[in-house]
Short mmCIF file of C-alpha atoms in Angstrom, two decimals:
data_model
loop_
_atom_site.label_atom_id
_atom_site.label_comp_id
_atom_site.label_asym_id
_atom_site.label_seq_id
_atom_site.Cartn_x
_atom_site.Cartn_y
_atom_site.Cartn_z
CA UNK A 3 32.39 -44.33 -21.23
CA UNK A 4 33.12 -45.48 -18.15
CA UNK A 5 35.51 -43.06 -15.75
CA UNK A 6 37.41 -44.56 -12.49
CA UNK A 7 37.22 -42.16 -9.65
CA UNK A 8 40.80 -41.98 -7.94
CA UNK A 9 41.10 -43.41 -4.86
CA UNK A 10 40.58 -41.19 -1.68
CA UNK A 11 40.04 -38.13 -3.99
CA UNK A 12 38.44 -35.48 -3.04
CA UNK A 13 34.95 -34.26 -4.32
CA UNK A 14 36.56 -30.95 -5.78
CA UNK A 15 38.57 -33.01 -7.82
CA UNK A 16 35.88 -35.64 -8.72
CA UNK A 17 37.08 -36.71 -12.53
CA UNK A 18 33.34 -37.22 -13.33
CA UNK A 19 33.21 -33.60 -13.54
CA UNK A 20 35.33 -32.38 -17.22
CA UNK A 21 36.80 -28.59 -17.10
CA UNK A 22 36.25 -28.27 -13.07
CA UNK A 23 39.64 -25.86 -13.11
CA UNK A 24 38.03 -23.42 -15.66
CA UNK A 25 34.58 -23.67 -14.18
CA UNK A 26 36.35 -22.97 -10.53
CA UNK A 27 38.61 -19.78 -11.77
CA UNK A 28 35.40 -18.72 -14.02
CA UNK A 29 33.01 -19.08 -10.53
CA UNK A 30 36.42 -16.92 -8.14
CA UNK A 31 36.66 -14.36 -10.72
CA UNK A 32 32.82 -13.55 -11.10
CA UNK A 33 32.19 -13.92 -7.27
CA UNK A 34 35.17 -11.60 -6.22
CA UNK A 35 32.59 -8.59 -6.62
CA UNK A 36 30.81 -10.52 -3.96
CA UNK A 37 34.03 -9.50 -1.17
CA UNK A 38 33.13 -5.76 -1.77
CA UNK A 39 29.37 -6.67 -1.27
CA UNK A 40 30.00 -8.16 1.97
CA UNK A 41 32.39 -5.02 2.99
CA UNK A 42 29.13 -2.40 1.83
CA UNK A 43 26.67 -4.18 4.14
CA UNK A 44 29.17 -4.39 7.00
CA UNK A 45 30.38 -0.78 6.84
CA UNK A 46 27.92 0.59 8.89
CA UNK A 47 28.35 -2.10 11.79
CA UNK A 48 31.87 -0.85 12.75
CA UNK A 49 31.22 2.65 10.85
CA UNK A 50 28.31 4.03 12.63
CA UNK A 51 30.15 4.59 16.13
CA UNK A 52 32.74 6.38 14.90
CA UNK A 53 30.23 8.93 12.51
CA UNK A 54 28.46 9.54 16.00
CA UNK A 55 31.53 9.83 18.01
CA UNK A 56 33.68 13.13 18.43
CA UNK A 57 36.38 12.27 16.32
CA UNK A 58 34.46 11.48 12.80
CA UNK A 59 35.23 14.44 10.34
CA UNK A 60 31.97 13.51 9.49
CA UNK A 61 29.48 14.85 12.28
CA UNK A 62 25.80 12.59 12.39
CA UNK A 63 23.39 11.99 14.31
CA UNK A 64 22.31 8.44 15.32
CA UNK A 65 19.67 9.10 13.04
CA UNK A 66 21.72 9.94 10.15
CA UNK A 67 24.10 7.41 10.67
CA UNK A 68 21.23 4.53 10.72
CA UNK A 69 19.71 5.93 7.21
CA UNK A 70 23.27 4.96 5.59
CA UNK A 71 21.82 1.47 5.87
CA UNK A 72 18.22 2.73 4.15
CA UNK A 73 19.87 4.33 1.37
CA UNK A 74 21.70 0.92 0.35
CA UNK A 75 18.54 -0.61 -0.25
CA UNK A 76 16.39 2.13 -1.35
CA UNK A 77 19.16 2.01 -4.60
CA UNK A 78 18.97 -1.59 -4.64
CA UNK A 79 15.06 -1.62 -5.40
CA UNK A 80 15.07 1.38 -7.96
CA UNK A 81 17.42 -0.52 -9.87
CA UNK A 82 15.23 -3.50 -10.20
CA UNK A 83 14.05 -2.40 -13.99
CA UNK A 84 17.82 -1.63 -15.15
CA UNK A 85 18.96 -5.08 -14.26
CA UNK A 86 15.56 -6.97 -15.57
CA UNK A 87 16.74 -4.99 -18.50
CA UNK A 88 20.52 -4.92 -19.29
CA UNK A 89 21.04 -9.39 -17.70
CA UNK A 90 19.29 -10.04 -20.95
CA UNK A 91 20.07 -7.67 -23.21
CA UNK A 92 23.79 -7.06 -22.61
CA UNK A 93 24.70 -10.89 -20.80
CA UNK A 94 25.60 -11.72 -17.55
CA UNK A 95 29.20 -11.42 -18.10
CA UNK A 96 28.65 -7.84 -19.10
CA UNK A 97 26.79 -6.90 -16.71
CA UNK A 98 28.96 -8.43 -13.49
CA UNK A 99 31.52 -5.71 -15.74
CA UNK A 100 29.53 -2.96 -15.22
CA UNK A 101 28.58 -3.21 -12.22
CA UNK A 102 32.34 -3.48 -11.21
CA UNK A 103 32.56 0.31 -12.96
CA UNK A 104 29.92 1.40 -11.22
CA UNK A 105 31.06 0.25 -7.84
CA UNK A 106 34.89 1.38 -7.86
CA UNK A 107 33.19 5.13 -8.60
CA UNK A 108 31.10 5.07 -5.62
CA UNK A 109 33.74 4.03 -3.45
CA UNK A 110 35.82 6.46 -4.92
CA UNK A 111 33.09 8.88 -3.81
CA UNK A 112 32.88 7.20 -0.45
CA UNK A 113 36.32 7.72 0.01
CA UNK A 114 36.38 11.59 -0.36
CA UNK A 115 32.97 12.31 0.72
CA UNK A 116 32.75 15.27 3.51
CA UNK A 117 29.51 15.06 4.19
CA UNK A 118 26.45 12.40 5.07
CA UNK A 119 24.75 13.15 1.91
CA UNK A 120 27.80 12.44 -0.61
CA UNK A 121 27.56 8.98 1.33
CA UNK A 122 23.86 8.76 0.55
CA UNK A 123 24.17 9.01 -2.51
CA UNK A 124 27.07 7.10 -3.37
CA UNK A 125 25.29 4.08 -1.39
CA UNK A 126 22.35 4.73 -3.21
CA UNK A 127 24.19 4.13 -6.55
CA UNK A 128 25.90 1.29 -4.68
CA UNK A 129 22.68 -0.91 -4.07
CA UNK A 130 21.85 -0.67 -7.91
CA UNK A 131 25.00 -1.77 -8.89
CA UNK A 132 25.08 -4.70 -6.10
CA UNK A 133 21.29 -5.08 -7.22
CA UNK A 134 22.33 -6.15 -11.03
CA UNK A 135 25.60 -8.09 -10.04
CA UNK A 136 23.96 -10.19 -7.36
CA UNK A 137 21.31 -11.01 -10.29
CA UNK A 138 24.00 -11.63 -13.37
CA UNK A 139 26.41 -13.55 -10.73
CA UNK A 140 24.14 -16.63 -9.76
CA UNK A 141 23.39 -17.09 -13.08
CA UNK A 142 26.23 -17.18 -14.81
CA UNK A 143 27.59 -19.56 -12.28
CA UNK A 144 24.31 -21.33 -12.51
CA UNK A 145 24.47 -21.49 -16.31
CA UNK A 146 28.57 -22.60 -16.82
CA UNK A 147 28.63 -24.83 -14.03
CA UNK A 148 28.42 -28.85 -14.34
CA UNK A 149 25.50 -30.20 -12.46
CA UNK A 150 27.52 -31.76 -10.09
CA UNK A 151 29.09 -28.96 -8.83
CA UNK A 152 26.88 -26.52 -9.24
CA UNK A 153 26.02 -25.81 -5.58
CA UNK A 154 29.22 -25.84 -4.51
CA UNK A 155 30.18 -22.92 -7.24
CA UNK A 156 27.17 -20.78 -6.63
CA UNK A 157 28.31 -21.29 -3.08
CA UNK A 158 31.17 -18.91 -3.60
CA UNK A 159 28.93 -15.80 -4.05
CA UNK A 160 28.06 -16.14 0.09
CA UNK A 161 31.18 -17.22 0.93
CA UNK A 162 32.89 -14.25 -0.67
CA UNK A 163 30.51 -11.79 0.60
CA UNK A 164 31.42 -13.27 4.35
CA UNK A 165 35.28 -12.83 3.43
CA UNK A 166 34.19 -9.34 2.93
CA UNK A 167 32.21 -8.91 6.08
CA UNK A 168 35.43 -10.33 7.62
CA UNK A 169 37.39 -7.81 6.53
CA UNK A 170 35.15 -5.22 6.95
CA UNK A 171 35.11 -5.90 10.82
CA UNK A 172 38.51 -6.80 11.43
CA UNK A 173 39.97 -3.26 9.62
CA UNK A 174 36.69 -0.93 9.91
CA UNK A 175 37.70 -0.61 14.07
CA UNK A 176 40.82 -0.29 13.23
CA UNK A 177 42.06 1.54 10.54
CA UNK A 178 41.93 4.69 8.87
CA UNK A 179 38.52 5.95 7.35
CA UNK A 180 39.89 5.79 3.71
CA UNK A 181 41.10 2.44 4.02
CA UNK A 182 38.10 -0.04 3.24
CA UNK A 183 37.05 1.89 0.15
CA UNK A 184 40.61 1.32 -1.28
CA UNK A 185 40.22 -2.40 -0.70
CA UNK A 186 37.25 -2.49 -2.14
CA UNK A 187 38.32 -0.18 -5.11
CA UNK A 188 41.50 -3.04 -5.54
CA UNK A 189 39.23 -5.62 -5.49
CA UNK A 190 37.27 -4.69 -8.14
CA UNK A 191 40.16 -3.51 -10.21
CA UNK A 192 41.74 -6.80 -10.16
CA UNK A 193 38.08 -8.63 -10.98
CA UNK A 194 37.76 -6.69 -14.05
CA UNK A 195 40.85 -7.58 -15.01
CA UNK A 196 40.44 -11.20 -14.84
CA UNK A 197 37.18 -11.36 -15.59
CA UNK A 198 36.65 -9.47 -19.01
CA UNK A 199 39.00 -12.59 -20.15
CA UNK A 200 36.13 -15.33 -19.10
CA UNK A 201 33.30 -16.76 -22.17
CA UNK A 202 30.05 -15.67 -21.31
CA UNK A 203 27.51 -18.57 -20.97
CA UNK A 204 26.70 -21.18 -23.40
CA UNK A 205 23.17 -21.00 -22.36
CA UNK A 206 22.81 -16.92 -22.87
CA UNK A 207 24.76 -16.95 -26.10
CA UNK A 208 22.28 -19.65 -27.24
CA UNK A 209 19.55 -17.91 -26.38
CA UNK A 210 20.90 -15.18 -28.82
CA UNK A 211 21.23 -17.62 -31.56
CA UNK A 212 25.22 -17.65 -31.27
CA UNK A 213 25.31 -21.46 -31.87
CA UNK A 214 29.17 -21.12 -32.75
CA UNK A 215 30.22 -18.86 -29.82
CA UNK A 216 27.92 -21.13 -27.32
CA UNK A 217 29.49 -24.07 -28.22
CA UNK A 218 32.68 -22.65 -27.88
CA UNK A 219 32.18 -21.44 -24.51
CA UNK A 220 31.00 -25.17 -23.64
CA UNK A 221 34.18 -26.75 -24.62
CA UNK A 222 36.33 -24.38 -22.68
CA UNK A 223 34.07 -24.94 -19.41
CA UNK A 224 33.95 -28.39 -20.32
CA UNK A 225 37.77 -28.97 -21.42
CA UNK A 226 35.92 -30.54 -24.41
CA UNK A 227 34.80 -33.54 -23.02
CA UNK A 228 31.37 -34.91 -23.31
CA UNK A 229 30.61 -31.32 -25.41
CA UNK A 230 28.42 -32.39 -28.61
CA UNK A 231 26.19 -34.61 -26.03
CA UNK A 232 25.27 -31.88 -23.47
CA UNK A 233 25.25 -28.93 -26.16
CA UNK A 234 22.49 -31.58 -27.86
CA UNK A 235 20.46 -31.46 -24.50
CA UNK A 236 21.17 -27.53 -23.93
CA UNK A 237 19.63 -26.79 -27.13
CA UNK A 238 16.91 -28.98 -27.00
CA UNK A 239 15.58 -27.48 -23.40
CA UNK A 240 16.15 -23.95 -25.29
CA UNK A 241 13.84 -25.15 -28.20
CA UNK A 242 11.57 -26.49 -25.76
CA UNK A 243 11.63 -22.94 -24.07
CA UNK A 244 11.00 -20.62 -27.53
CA UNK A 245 7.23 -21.95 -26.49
CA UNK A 246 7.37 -19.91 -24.12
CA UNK A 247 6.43 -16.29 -24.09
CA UNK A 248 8.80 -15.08 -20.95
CA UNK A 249 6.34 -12.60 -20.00
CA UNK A 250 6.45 -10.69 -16.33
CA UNK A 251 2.69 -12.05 -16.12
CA UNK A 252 3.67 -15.32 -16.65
CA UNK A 253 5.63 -15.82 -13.63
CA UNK A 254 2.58 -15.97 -11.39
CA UNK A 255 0.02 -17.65 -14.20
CA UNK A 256 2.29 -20.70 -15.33
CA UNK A 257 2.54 -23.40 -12.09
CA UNK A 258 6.35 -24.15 -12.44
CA UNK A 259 6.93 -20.17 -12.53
CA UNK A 260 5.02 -19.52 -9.87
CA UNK A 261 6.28 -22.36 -7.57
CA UNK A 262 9.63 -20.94 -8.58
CA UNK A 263 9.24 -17.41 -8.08
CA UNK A 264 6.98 -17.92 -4.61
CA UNK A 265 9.78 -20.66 -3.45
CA UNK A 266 12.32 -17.61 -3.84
CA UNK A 267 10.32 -15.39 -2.30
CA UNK A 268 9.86 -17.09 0.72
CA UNK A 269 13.49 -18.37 0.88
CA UNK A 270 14.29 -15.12 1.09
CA UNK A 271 12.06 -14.06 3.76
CA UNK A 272 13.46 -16.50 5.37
CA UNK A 273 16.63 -15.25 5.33
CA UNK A 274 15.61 -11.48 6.64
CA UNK A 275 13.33 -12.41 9.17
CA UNK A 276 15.81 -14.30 10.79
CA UNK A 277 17.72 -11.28 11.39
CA UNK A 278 20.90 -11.92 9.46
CA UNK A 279 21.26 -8.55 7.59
CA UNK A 280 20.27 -6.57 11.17
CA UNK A 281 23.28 -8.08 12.71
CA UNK A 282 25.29 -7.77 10.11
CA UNK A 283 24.43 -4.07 10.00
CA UNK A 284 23.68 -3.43 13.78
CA UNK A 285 25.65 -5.85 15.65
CA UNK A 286 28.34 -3.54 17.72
CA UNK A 287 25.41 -1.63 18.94
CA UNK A 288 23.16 -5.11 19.86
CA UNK A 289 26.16 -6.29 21.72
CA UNK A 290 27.09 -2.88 23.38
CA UNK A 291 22.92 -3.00 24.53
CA UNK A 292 23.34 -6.38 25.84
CA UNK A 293 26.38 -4.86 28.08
CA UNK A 294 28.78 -7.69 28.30
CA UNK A 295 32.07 -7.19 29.71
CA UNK A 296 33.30 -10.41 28.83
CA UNK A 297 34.75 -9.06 25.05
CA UNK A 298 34.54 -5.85 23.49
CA UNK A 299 31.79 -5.67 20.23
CA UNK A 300 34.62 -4.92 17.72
CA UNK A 301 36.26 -8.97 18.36
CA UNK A 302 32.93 -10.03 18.50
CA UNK A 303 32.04 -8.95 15.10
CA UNK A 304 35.46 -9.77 13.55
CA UNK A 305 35.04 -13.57 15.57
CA UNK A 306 31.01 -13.05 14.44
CA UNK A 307 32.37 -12.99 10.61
CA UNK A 308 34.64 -15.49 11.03
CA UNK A 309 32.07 -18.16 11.99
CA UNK A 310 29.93 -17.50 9.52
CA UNK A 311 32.54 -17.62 6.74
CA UNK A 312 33.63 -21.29 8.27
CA UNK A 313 30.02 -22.19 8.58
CA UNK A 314 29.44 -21.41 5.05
CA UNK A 315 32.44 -22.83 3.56
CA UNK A 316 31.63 -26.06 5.30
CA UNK A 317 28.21 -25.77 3.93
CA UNK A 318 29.71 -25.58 0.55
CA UNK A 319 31.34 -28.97 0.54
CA UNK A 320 28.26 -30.76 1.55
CA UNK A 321 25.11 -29.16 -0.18
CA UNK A 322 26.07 -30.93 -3.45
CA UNK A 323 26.31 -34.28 -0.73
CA UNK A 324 23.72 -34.18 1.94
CA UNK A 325 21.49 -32.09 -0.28
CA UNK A 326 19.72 -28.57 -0.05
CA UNK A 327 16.39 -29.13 2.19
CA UNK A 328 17.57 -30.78 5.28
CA UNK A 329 20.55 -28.31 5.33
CA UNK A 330 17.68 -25.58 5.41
CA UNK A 331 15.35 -27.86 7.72
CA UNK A 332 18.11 -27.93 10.71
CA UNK A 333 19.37 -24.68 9.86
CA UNK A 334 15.64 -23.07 10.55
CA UNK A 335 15.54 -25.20 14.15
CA UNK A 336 18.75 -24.38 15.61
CA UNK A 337 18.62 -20.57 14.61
CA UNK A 338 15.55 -20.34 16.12
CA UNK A 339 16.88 -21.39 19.56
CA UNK A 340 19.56 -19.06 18.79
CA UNK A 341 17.46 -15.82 18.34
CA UNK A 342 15.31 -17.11 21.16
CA UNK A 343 18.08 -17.20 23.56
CA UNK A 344 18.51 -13.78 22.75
CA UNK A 345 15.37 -12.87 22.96
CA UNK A 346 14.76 -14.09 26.43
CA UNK A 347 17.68 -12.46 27.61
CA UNK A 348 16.90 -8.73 26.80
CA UNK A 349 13.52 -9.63 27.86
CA UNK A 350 14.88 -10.20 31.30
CA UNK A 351 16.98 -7.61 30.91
CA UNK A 352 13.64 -5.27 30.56
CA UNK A 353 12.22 -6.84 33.62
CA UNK A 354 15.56 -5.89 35.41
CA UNK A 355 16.75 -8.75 36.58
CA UNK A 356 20.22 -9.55 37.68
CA UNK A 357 22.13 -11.05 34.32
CA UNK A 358 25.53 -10.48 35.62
CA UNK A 359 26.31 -13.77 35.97
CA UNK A 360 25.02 -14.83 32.20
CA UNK A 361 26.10 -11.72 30.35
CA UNK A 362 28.03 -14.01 28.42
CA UNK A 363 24.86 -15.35 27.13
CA UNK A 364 24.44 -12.86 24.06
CA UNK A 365 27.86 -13.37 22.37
CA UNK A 366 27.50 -17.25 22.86
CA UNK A 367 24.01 -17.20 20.67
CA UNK A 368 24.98 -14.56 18.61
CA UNK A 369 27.74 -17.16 18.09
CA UNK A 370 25.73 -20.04 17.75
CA UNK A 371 23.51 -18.44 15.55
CA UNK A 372 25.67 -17.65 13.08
CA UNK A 373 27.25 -20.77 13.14
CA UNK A 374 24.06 -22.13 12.35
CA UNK A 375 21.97 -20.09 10.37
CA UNK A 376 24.78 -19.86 7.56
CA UNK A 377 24.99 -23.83 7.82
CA UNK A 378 21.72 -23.74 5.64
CA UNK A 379 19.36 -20.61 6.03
CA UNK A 380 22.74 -18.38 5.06
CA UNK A 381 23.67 -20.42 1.97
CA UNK A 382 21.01 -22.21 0.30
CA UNK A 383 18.88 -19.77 -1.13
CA UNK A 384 21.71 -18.31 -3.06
CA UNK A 385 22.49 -21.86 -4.69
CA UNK A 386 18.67 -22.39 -5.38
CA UNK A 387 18.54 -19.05 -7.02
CA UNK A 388 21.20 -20.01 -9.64
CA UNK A 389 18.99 -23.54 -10.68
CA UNK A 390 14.92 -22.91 -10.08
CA UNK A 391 14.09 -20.49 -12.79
CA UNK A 392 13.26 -21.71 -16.56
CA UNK A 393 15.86 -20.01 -19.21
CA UNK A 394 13.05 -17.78 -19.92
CA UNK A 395 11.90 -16.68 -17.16
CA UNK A 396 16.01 -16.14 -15.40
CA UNK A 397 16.22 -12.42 -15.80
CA UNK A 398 12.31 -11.27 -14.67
CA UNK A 399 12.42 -14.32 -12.13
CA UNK A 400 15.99 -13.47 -10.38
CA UNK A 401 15.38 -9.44 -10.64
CA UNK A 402 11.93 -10.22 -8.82
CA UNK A 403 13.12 -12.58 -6.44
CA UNK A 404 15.91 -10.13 -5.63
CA UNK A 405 13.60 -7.25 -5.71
CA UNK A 406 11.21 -9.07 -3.12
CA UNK A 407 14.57 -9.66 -0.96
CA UNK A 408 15.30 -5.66 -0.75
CA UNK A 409 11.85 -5.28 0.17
CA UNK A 410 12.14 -7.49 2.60
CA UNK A 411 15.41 -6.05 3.26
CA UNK A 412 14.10 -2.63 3.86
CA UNK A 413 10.34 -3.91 5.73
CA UNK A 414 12.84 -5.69 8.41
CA UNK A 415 14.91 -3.36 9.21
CA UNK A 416 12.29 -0.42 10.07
CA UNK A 417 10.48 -3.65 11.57
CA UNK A 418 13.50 -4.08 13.83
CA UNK A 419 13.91 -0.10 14.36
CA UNK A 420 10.22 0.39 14.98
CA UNK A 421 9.71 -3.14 17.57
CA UNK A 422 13.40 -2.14 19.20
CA UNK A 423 12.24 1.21 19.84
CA UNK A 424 9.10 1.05 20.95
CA UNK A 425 8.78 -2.16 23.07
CA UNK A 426 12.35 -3.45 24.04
CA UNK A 427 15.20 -4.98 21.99
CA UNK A 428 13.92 -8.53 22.79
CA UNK A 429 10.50 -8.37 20.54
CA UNK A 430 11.97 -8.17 17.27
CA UNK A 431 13.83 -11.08 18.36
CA UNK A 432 10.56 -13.07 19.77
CA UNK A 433 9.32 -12.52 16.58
CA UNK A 434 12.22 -13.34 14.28
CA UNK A 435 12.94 -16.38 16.38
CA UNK A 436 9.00 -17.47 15.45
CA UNK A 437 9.36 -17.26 11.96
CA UNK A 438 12.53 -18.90 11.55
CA UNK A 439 11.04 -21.82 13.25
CA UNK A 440 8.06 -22.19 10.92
CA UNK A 441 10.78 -21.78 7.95
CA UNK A 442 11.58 -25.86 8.33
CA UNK A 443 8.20 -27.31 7.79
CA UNK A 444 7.76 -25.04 4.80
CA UNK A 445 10.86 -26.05 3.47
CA UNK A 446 10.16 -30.02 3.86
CA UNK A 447 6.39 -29.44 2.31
CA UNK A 448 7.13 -26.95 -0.59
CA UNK A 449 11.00 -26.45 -1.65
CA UNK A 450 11.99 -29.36 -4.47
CA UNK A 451 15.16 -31.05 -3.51
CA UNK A 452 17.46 -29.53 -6.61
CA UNK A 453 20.70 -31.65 -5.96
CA UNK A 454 22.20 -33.85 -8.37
CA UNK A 455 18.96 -32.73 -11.18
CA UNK A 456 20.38 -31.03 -14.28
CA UNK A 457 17.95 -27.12 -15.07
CA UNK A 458 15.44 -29.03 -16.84
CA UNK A 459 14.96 -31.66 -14.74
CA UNK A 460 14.51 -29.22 -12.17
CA UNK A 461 11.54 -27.74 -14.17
CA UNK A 462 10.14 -31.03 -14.44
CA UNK A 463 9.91 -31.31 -10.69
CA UNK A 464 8.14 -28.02 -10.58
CA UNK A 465 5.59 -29.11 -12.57
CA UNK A 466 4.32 -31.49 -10.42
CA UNK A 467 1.52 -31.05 -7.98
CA UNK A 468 3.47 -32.06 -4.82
CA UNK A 469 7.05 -30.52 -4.22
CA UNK A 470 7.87 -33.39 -0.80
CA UNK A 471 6.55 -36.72 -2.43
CA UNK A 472 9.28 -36.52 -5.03
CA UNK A 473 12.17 -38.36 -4.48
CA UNK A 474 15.88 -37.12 -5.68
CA UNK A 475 16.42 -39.46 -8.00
CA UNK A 476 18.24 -37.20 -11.29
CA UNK A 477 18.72 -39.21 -14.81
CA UNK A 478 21.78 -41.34 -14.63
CA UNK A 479 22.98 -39.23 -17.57
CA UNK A 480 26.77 -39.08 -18.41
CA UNK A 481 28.33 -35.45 -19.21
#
């Protein structure tokens, strides 16, 4: 069947792609979670000077206030076996549900907490609920979404998490201490709502052996178009996959599991290492260390979050275009200069030289950086995430690529504390700066190019011995 593309239509609308309106409200209502994600990392950023100042009916120490950020994590990693568990067992609709429950309590808590270890703990509980949705999200989105707009949907989960760092920093500064848990509470209120409405997968309820329901939930993501031909080629990749055994060993003994899992892995040390979550978390205090007089550290974070939500929408439209390696490839150079930059400027800084004249230096790069780290580093990993793993293998290989990224997570920022502390703000940033540069030559040699490939091609492309001689050139095959 051939279909006529409309003139100067836009990609979104691209009529090779059948049910794009469900698929799209299906990928906004599952991501929305994603805001109050964004507004739980950022909390501390414009948070932690007002727990230290006078006026918090909260008193902490610096200390204290810092370990906010800890406890986040430390939640996020003990929940590792409860979302392994319940993606699987319950679905990833379900479990995006929960974790919506379990959220709205512990902002509840947040809200009325009067003292630092109420927060604690309701952080705690926050990471394993943020732990299981940012797990069940990318793959539902991975697994309803038509392969040729399948980047640009598990896009959204990023984007929304920068809307929420956006608001975060524009009403953290600025508003009263009770307000940002009610947003997020609202947030997640209206998500459940619309969300409990949505079909779960056609690819998890096959995997139960709910033929009916699965093909069901095709033809509503699909607006019934081209249905019986790519439920034919869903359920022969699932046969193909009962082979397998789906063990946690099996992730590091079969090659295209272990490419997979060690391609996540690194992605995501990519995305730590260059910093991203320590400004996020710690960027009114880098900027008030840098001392410039040129802005005040609140606009900068609320300009800070805007960039990086432009930078990753734009991304968006063009990773399903351009592709996902070379958006990685220049995204790893440029933030590199970026942190660099930095770098040599608290260095000098150290050494006590005059900086006066260039103390608008910082909130340029910090600028620049985000600009350009979300571009590729920012965005990517999240899309790959949703399309690398075998159906098998989705639940352990997400939960321990997420695991390794709070790990990471946690490793970075008492990197960061320890370096900042004991040498000088600009080491950490030496260091961070070298990494991300080595990021784009592992990225050319070792990351398959995934655009344009349906899931099992992609596992096809793992199998082979060498990741950057294959060219991206998918099946001409008509859904």
């Amino acid at each position: 069947m051939t279909v006529v593309e409309p003139v100067r239509c836009s990609r979104i609308m691209n009529t090779n792609v059948p049910g794009i309106f469900f698929q799209l409200l299906a990928a906004l209502l599952v991501n929305i979670i994603a805001i109050t994600d964004g507004i739980t990392l950022g909390w501390t950023a414009p948070l932690i000077p007002y727990f230290i100042s006078e006026e918090s009916h909260i008193k902490m120490t610096i200390h204290e206030a810092e370990m906010m950020e800890s406890w986040l994590l430390y939640g996020a990693i003990t929940g590792l076996p409860v979302t392994m568990f319940l993606v699987d067992r319950i679905g990833r609709k379900k479990s995006v549900l929960v974790s919506c429950c379990v959220l709205s309590i512990c902002w509840i808590l947040v809200a009325v907490a009067t003292t630092v270890h109420i927060i604690y703990g309701a952080r705690f509980v926050m990471g394993i609920g943020l732990n299981m949705a940012y797990v069940a999200m990318p793959m539902y989105v991975g697994e309803i979404a038509h392969k040729n707009i399948r980047g640009l949907l598990s896009s959204f989960t990023f984007i929304f998490m920068l809307l929420g760092v956006l608001i975060i920093y524009c009403v953290g500064t600025y508003t009263p201490y009770y307000v940002p848990p009610t947003i997020s509470v609202a947030l997640l209120v209206i998500q459940f709502v619309g969300f409990i409405f949505m079909p779960e997968s056609a690819y998890y309820l096959l995997s139960k052996g709910k033929e009916e329901e699965a093909r069901a939930s095709l033809i509503k993501f699909r607006n019934g178009i081209g249905v019986e031909d790519e439920f034919k080629e869903m359920k022969e990749a699932y046969e193909n996959s009962k082979t397998e055994k789906g063990r946690i060993q099996d992730i590091f003994l079969v090659r295209s599991y272990r490419k997979a899992i060690l391609t996540m892995i690194f992605l995501n040390l990519a995305q730590l290492l260059s910093s991203y979550e320590i400004f996020l978390m710690n960027l009114h205090i880098i900027l008030e260390e840098a001392g410039s007089t040129y802005i005040s550290p609140g606009i900068v974070g609320i300009v800070f979050s805007a960039v990086t939500l432009t930078a990753a929408a734009a991304a968006a439209t063009v990773v399903d275009k351009f592709g996902r390696k070379i958006l990685m490839i220049i995204s790893s150079f440029l933030t590199a200069i970026c942190l660099l930059c930095i770098a040599i400027y608290f260095h000098l800084k150290v050494l006590e030289y005059d900086l006066t004249v260039v103390n608008w230096l910082p909130t340029v790069a910090v600028m620049a950086y985000a600009l350009s780290f979300k571009f590729g580093l920012g965005i990517v990993p999240i899309v790959l995430t949703s399309e690398i793993f075998a159906p098998k293998m989705k639940a352990i290989g997400m939960t321990l690529a997420d695991g390794m990224y709070v790990v990471s997570s946690i490793g970075a920022l008492q990197l960061y504390f320890f370096l900042r502390d004991t040498y000088g703000m600009h080491v950490p940033f030496y260091l961070f700066a070298l990494f991300t540069f080595f990021a784009g030559p592992y990225v050319w040699l070792f990351v398959p190019e995934t655009k344009g490939k349906t899931l099992d091609e992609i596992q096809d492309i793992l199998k082979e011995k060498r990741i950057f001689m294959i060219k991206n050139t998918p099946k001409n095959t008509q859904t």
